[in-house]
Amino acid sequence: MANDLEALRANLIASPVSRAKFIANVFDMLEKSGVDVQDQAVIDALGLNLDLRDGQAWVDETLASSAVVTIIH
């Protein structure tokens, strides 16, 4: 499992498309769970970095937050 997480991390750092798909899937999962992902307050509360340009910064700032979101939902 650790190898899978490291592979995911490397892929997210390297690929802007992977970052976009990942964040889209997080929002899709939340929406299916009844969370209003159109509400700016919800987006702010999630603490996700939505700037996908810098892979390393995005992963460092977002991956832990999204893991927590995934576990909760």
C-alpha atoms as an extended CHARMM CRD file, in Angstrom:
* protein
*
        73  EXT
         1         1  MET       CA              0.0000000000        0.0000000000        0.0000000000  PROA      1               0.0000000000
         2         2  ALA       CA              2.8530000000        2.4020000000        0.7710000000  PROA      2               0.0000000000
         3         3  ASN       CA              4.1980000000        1.8280000000       -2.7340000000  PROA      3               0.0000000000
         4         4  ASP       CA              0.7720000000        2.6550000000       -4.1840000000  PROA      4               0.0000000000
         5         5  LEU       CA              0.6590000000        5.9110000000       -2.2350000000  PROA      5               0.0000000000
         6         6  GLU       CA              4.1730000000        6.8380000000       -3.3350000000  PROA      6               0.0000000000
         7         7  ALA       CA              3.2450000000        6.0780000000       -6.9560000000  PROA      7               0.0000000000
         8         8  LEU       CA              0.1270000000        8.2460000000       -6.6040000000  PROA      8               0.0000000000
         9         9  ARG       CA              2.1890000000       11.0590000000       -5.0940000000  PROA      9               0.0000000000
        10        10  ALA       CA              4.7740000000       10.8850000000       -7.9050000000  PROA      10              0.0000000000
        11        11  ASN       CA              2.0490000000       10.8420000000      -10.5490000000  PROA      11              0.0000000000
        12        12  LEU       CA              0.2720000000       13.8270000000       -9.0010000000  PROA      12              0.0000000000
        13        13  ILE       CA              3.5090000000       15.7940000000       -8.8470000000  PROA      13              0.0000000000
        14        14  ALA       CA              4.3650000000       15.0130000000      -12.4680000000  PROA      14              0.0000000000
        15        15  SER       CA              0.9930000000       15.3820000000      -14.1530000000  PROA      15              0.0000000000
        16        16  PRO       CA             -1.3570000000       18.3850000000      -14.1220000000  PROA      16              0.0000000000
        17        17  VAL       CA             -4.0350000000       16.1880000000      -15.6960000000  PROA      17              0.0000000000
        18        18  SER       CA             -3.7500000000       13.7430000000      -12.7950000000  PROA      18              0.0000000000
        19        19  ARG       CA             -4.0790000000       16.6110000000      -10.3230000000  PROA      19              0.0000000000
        20        20  ALA       CA             -7.1990000000       17.8540000000      -12.1090000000  PROA      20              0.0000000000
        21        21  LYS       CA             -8.7690000000       14.3770000000      -12.1730000000  PROA      21              0.0000000000
        22        22  PHE       CA             -7.9230000000       13.7990000000       -8.5200000000  PROA      22              0.0000000000
        23        23  ILE       CA             -9.4930000000       17.0310000000       -7.3190000000  PROA      23              0.0000000000
        24        24  ALA       CA            -12.5130000000       16.5120000000       -9.5980000000  PROA      24              0.0000000000
        25        25  ASN       CA            -13.0140000000       13.0590000000       -8.0790000000  PROA      25              0.0000000000
        26        26  VAL       CA            -12.8120000000       14.4900000000       -4.5620000000  PROA      26              0.0000000000
        27        27  PHE       CA            -15.4950000000       17.0590000000       -5.3920000000  PROA      27              0.0000000000
        28        28  ASP       CA            -17.6190000000       14.3930000000       -7.1250000000  PROA      28              0.0000000000
        29        29  MET       CA            -17.4120000000       12.1210000000       -4.0760000000  PROA      29              0.0000000000
        30        30  LEU       CA            -18.3640000000       14.9630000000       -1.7560000000  PROA      30              0.0000000000
        31        31  GLU       CA            -21.2710000000       16.0170000000       -3.9830000000  PROA      31              0.0000000000
        32        32  LYS       CA            -22.5880000000       12.4310000000       -4.0910000000  PROA      32              0.0000000000
        33        33  SER       CA            -22.4130000000       12.4600000000       -0.2920000000  PROA      33              0.0000000000
        34        34  GLY       CA            -24.6550000000       15.5120000000       -0.1550000000  PROA      34              0.0000000000
        35        35  VAL       CA            -22.0350000000       18.2280000000        0.2910000000  PROA      35              0.0000000000
        36        36  ASP       CA            -22.7710000000       21.4680000000       -1.5810000000  PROA      36              0.0000000000
        37        37  VAL       CA            -19.4950000000       21.8000000000       -3.4810000000  PROA      37              0.0000000000
        38        38  GLN       CA            -20.7740000000       24.9740000000       -5.1550000000  PROA      38              0.0000000000
        39        39  ASP       CA            -20.7260000000       26.7920000000       -1.8020000000  PROA      39              0.0000000000
        40        40  GLN       CA            -17.5260000000       28.8430000000       -1.4620000000  PROA      40              0.0000000000
        41        41  ALA       CA            -17.5990000000       28.3870000000        2.3210000000  PROA      41              0.0000000000
        42        42  VAL       CA            -17.4420000000       24.6090000000        1.8240000000  PROA      42              0.0000000000
        43        43  ILE       CA            -14.5170000000       24.9380000000       -0.5790000000  PROA      43              0.0000000000
        44        44  ASP       CA            -12.7180000000       27.2250000000        1.8650000000  PROA      44              0.0000000000
        45        45  ALA       CA            -13.3770000000       24.8270000000        4.7580000000  PROA      45              0.0000000000
        46        46  LEU       CA            -11.8060000000       21.9530000000        2.8330000000  PROA      46              0.0000000000
        47        47  GLY       CA             -8.5250000000       23.8500000000        2.6530000000  PROA      47              0.0000000000
        48        48  LEU       CA             -7.6480000000       22.4090000000       -0.7490000000  PROA      48              0.0000000000
        49        49  ASN       CA             -5.0930000000       24.0880000000       -2.9830000000  PROA      49              0.0000000000
        50        50  LEU       CA             -6.9240000000       24.5940000000       -6.2780000000  PROA      50              0.0000000000
        51        51  ASP       CA             -3.8840000000       26.0140000000       -8.1050000000  PROA      51              0.0000000000
        52        52  LEU       CA             -2.7850000000       22.9900000000      -10.1390000000  PROA      52              0.0000000000
        53        53  ARG       CA              0.2460000000       24.5890000000      -11.8250000000  PROA      53              0.0000000000
        54        54  ASP       CA              2.9830000000       23.5660000000       -9.3680000000  PROA      54              0.0000000000
        55        55  GLY       CA              2.7690000000       19.8120000000       -8.7780000000  PROA      55              0.0000000000
        56        56  GLN       CA              5.0610000000       19.6630000000       -5.7510000000  PROA      56              0.0000000000
        57        57  ALA       CA              3.3490000000       22.5740000000       -3.9790000000  PROA      57              0.0000000000
        58        58  TRP       CA             -0.0800000000       21.1660000000       -4.8200000000  PROA      58              0.0000000000
        59        59  VAL       CA              0.7610000000       17.7460000000       -3.4080000000  PROA      59              0.0000000000
        60        60  ASP       CA              2.3930000000       19.1950000000       -0.2990000000  PROA      60              0.0000000000
        61        61  GLU       CA             -0.6230000000       21.4030000000        0.4500000000  PROA      61              0.0000000000
        62        62  THR       CA             -3.5000000000       19.2410000000       -0.7580000000  PROA      62              0.0000000000
        63        63  LEU       CA             -2.8080000000       15.5480000000       -0.4700000000  PROA      63              0.0000000000
        64        64  ALA       CA             -3.0810000000       15.4010000000        3.3240000000  PROA      64              0.0000000000
        65        65  SER       CA             -6.2770000000       17.4680000000        3.3110000000  PROA      65              0.0000000000
        66        66  SER       CA             -7.9050000000       15.3140000000        0.6500000000  PROA      66              0.0000000000
        67        67  ALA       CA             -6.9180000000       12.1130000000        2.4630000000  PROA      67              0.0000000000
        68        68  VAL       CA             -8.7350000000       13.3850000000        5.5400000000  PROA      68              0.0000000000
        69        69  VAL       CA            -11.7530000000       14.3130000000        3.4130000000  PROA      69              0.0000000000
        70        70  THR       CA            -11.7470000000       10.8490000000        1.8410000000  PROA      70              0.0000000000
        71        71  ILE       CA            -11.5970000000        9.0910000000        5.2060000000  PROA      71              0.0000000000
        72        72  ILE       CA            -14.4040000000       11.1900000000        6.6330000000  PROA      72              0.0000000000
        73        73  HSD       CA            -16.6680000000       10.5660000000        3.6650000000  PROA      73              0.0000000000
